[in-house]
Tab-separated table of C-alpha atoms in Angstrom:
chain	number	residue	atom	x	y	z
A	1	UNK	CA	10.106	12.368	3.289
A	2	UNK	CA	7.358	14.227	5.025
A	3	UNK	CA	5.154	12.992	8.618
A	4	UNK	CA	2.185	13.257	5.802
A	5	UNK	CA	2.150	9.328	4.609
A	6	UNK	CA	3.911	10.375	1.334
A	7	UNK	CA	7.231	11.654	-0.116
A	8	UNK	CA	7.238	14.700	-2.633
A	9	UNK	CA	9.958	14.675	-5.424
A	10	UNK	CA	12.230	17.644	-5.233
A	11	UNK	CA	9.857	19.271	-8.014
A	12	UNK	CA	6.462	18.265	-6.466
A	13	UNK	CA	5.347	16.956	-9.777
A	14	UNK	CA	4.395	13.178	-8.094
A	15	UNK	CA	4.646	11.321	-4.971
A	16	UNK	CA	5.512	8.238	-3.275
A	17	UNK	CA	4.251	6.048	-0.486
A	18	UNK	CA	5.959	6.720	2.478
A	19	UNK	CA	9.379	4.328	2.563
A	20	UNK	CA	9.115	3.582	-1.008
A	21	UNK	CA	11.705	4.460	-3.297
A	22	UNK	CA	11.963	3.975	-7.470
A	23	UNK	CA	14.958	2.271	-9.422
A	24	UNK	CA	16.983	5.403	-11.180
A	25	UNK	CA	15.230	3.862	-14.389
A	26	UNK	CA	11.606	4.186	-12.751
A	27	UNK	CA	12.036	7.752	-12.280
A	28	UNK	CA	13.590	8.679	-15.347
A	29	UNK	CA	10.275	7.438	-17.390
A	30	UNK	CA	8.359	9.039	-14.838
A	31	UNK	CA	10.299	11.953	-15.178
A	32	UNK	CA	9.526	11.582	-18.956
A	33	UNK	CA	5.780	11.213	-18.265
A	34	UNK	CA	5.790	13.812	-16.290
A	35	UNK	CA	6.950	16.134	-18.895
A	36	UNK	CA	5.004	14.797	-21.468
A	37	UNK	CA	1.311	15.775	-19.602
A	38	UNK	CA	3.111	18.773	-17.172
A	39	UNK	CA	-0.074	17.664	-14.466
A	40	UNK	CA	-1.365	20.573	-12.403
A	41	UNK	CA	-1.927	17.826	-9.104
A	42	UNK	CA	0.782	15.825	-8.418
A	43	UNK	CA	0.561	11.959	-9.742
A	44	UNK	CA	0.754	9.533	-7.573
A	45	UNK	CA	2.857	7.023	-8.249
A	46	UNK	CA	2.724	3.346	-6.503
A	47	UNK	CA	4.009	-0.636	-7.511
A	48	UNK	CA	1.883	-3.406	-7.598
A	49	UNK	CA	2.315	-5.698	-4.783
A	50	UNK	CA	0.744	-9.276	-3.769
A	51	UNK	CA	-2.351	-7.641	-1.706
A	52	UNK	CA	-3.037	-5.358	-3.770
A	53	UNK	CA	-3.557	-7.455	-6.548
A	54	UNK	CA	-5.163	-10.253	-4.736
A	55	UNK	CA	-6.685	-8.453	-1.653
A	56	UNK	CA	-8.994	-5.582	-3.079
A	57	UNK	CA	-7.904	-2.965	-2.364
A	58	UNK	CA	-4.919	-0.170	-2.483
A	59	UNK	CA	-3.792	1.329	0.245
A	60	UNK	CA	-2.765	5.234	-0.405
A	61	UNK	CA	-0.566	7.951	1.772
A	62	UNK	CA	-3.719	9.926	3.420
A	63	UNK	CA	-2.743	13.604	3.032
A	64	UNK	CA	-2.678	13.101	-0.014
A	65	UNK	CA	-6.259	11.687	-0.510
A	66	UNK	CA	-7.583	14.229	1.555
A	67	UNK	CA	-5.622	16.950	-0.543
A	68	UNK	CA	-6.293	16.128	-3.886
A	69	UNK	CA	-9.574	13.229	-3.549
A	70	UNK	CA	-12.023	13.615	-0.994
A	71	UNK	CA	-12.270	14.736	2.479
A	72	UNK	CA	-14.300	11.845	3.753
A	73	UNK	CA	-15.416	8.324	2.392
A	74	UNK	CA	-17.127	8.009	-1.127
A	75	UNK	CA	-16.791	6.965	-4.500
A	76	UNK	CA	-14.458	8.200	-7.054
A	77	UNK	CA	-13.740	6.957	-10.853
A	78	UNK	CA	-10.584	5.426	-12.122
A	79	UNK	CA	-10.258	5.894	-16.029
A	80	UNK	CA	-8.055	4.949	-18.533
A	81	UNK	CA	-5.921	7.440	-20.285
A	82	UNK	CA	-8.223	7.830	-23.357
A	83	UNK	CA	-11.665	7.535	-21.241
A	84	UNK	CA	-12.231	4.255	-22.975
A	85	UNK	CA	-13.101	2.736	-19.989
A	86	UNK	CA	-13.849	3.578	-16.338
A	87	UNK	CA	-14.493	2.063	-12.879
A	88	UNK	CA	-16.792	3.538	-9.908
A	89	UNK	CA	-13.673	3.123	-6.906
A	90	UNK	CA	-14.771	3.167	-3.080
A	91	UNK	CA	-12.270	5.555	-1.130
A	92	UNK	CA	-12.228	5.043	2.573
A	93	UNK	CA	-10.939	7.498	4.470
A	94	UNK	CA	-9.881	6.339	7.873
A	95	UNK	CA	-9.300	8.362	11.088
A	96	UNK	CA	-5.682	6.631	12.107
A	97	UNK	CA	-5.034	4.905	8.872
A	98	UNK	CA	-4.064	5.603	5.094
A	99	UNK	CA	-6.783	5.648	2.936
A	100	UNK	CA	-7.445	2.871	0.630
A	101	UNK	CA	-9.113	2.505	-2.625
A	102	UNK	CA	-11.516	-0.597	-2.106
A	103	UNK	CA	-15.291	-1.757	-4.061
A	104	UNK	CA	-14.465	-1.665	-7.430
A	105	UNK	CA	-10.732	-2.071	-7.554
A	106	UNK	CA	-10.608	-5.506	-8.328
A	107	UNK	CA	-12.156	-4.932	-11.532
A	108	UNK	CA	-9.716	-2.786	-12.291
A	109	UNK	CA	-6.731	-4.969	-11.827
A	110	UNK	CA	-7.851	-7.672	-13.648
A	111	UNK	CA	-9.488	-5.428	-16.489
A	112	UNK	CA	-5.833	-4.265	-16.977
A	113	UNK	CA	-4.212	-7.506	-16.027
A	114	UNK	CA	-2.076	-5.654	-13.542
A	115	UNK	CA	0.760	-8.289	-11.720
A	116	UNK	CA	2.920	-8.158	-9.233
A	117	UNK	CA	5.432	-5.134	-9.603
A	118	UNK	CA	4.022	-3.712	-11.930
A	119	UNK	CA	4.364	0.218	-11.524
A	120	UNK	CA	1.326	2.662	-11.811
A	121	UNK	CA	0.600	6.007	-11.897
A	122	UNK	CA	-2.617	8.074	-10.960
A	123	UNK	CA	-3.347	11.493	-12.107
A	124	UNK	CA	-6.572	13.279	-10.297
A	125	UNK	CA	-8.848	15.149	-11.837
A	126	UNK	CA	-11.198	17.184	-10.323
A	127	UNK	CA	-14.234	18.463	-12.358
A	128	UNK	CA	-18.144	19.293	-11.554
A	129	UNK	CA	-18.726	15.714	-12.523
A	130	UNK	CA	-17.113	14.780	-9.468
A	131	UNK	CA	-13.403	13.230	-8.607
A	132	UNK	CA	-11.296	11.021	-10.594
A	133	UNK	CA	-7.811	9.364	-11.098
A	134	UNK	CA	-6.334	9.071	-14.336
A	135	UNK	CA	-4.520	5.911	-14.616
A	136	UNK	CA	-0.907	5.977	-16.900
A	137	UNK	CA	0.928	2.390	-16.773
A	138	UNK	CA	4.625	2.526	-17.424
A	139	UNK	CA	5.139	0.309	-20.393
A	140	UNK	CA	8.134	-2.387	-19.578
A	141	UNK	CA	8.016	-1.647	-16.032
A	142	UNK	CA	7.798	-5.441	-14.402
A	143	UNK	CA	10.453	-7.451	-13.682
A	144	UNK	CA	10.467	-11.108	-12.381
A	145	UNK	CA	11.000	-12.017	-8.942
A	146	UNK	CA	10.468	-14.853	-7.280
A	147	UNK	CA	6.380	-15.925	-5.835
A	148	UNK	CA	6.950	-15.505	-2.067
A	149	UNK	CA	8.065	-13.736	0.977
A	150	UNK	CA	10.744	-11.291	0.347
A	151	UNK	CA	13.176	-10.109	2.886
A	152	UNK	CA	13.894	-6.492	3.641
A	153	UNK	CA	15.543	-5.016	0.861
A	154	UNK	CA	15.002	-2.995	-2.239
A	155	UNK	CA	13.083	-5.644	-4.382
A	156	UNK	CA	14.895	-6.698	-7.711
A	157	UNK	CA	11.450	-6.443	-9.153
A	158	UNK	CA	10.044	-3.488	-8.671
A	159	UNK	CA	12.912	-1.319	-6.626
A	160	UNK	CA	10.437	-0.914	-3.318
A	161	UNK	CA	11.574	-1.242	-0.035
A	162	UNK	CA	9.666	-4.803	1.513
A	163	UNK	CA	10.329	-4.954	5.144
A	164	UNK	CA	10.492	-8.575	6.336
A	165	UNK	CA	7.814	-8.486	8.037
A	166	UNK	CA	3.908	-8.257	7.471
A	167	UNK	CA	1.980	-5.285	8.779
A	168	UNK	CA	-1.544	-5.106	9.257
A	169	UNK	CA	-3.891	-3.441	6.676
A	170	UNK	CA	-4.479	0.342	6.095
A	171	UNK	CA	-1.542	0.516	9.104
A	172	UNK	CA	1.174	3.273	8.701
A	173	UNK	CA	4.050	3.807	10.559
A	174	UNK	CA	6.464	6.869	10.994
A	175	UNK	CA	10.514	6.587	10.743
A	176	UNK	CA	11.056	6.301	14.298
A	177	UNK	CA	8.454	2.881	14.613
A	178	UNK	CA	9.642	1.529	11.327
A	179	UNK	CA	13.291	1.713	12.824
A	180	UNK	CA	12.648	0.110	16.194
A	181	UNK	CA	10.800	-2.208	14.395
A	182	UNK	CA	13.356	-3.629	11.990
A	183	UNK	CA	15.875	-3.772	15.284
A	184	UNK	CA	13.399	-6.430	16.583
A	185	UNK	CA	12.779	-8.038	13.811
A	186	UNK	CA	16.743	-8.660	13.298
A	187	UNK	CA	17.404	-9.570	16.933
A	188	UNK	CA	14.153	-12.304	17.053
A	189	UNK	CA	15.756	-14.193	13.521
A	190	UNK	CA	12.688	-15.775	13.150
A	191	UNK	CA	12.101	-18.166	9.744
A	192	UNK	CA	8.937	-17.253	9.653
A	193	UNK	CA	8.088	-13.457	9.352
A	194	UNK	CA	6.802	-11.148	12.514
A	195	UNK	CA	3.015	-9.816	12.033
A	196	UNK	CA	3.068	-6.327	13.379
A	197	UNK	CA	-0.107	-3.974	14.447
A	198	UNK	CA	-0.776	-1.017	16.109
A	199	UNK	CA	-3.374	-1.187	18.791
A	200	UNK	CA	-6.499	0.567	17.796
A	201	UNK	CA	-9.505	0.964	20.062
A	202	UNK	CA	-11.523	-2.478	19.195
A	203	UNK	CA	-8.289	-3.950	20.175
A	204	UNK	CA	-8.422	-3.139	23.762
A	205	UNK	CA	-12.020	-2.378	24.140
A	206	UNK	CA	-14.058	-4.708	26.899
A	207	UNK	CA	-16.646	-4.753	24.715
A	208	UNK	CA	-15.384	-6.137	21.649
A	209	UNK	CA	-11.633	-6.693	22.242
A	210	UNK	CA	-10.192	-8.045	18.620
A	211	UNK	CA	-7.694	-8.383	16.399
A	212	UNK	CA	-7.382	-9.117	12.149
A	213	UNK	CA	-4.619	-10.939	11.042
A	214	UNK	CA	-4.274	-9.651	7.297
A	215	UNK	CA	-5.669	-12.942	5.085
A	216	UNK	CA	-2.060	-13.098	3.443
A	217	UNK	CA	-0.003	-13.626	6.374
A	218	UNK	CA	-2.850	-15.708	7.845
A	219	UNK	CA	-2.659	-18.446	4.760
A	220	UNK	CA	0.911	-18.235	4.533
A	221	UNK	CA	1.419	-18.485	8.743
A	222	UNK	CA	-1.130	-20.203	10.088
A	223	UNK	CA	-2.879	-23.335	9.664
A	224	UNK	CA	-6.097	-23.369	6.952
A	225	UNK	CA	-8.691	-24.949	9.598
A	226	UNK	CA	-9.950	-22.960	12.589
A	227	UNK	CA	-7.985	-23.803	15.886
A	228	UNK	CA	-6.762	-22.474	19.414
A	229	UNK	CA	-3.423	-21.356	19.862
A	230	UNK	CA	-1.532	-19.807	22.296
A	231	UNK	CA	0.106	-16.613	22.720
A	232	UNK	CA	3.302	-15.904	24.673
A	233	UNK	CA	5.105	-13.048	25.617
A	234	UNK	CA	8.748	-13.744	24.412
A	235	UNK	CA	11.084	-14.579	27.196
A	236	UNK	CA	8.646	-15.111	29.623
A	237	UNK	CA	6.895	-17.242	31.546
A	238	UNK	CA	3.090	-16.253	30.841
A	239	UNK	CA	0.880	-17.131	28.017
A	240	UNK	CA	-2.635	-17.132	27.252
């Protein structure tokens, strides 16, 4: 693994999100797929989880977005293998965060009644026409696993590392915040999982001073009505 959001496989022929890692079956029909089309960009290759099948969008490793997409925010088109069928994507390219593919990627997943673990792979193209990703399914690739939260492990459905604990949207974290992070997590012992962020600017700014809770962990964690509630610092005295 690289400090660039993404891993490279030993030949550079696709990539990974950063942390994630494929069953030795995955990457043997990748492997295969691979082979078969010999791609002149890497493919990126990624597993269907709950948001991004329910939340609208997919977050993606930056570098390589600004590599082999686009340099700054636009629109880019996701096709189907034979062309059958394509979608106008949004790409947002954030200054601290991965990129995500957003507008437009809903229709997508339920135009190719994508599911949970399911594992995709994206091939760009780049032509005068503009910028595009190629998308290649792997046939027999889900497995079933239970609806829910999933502790940290290598999931039985899919092979990807889930931490056990819920991390805000487009957030990414390097190996040294990931580790410190999974030491709390295991010393707190909570039943119910952590929420973790990284401060940004409207976080701490005076004039606006927010922060999102991701809708998932927010249904799943919170109550459904607006309320107060309070915060406290653990083992201390002061809340808010």
């Amino acid at each position: 693994m690289n400090s660039s959001g993404f891993q490279k496989s030993t030949k550079c022929c696709f990539v990974l999100p950063a942390g994630y890692n494929m069953s030795n079956e995955q990457k043997a029909r990748v492997d295969a797929l691979v082979r078969k089309i010999r791609p002149q960009i890497p493919l990126y290759v990624t597993a269907m989880d709950k948001t991004t099948v329910t939340g609208g969008f997919l977050a993606m490793a930056k570098d390589f977005a600004l590599i082999h997409l686009l340099d700054k925010s636009g629109t880019i088109k996701l096709s189907q293998l034979d062309c059958s069928k394509t979608w106008t994507i949004s790409l947002e390219v954030n200054t601290n965060n991965p990129c995500a593919l957003s507008t437009g990627w809903m229709d997508f997943i339920q135009d190719n009644k994508l599911q949970e673990g399911d594992i995709c792979v994206f091939q760009p193209s780049k032509s005068k026409n503009g910028v595009a990703l190629i998308f290649h399914p792997l046939e027999e690739s889900r497995c079933s696993q239970p609806p829910g939260y999933v502790p940290s492990a290598k999931s039985p459905r899919h092979g990807l590392y889930k931490p056990p604990y819920y991390l805000s949207r487009f957030t990414a974290l390097n190996d040294q915040q990931k580790n410190k992070i999974d030491k709390k997590v295991r010393a707190i012992q909570s039943d119910i999982p952590p929420y973790v962020a990284v401060m940004q600017h409207s976080n701490i700014s005076h004039n606006v001073c927010i922060l999102h809770f991701g809708s998932e962990y927010a249904t799943t964690c919170f109550p459904r009505e607006s309320q107060s509630m309070m915060l406290q610092r653990r083992s201390k005295d002061n809340t808010w």
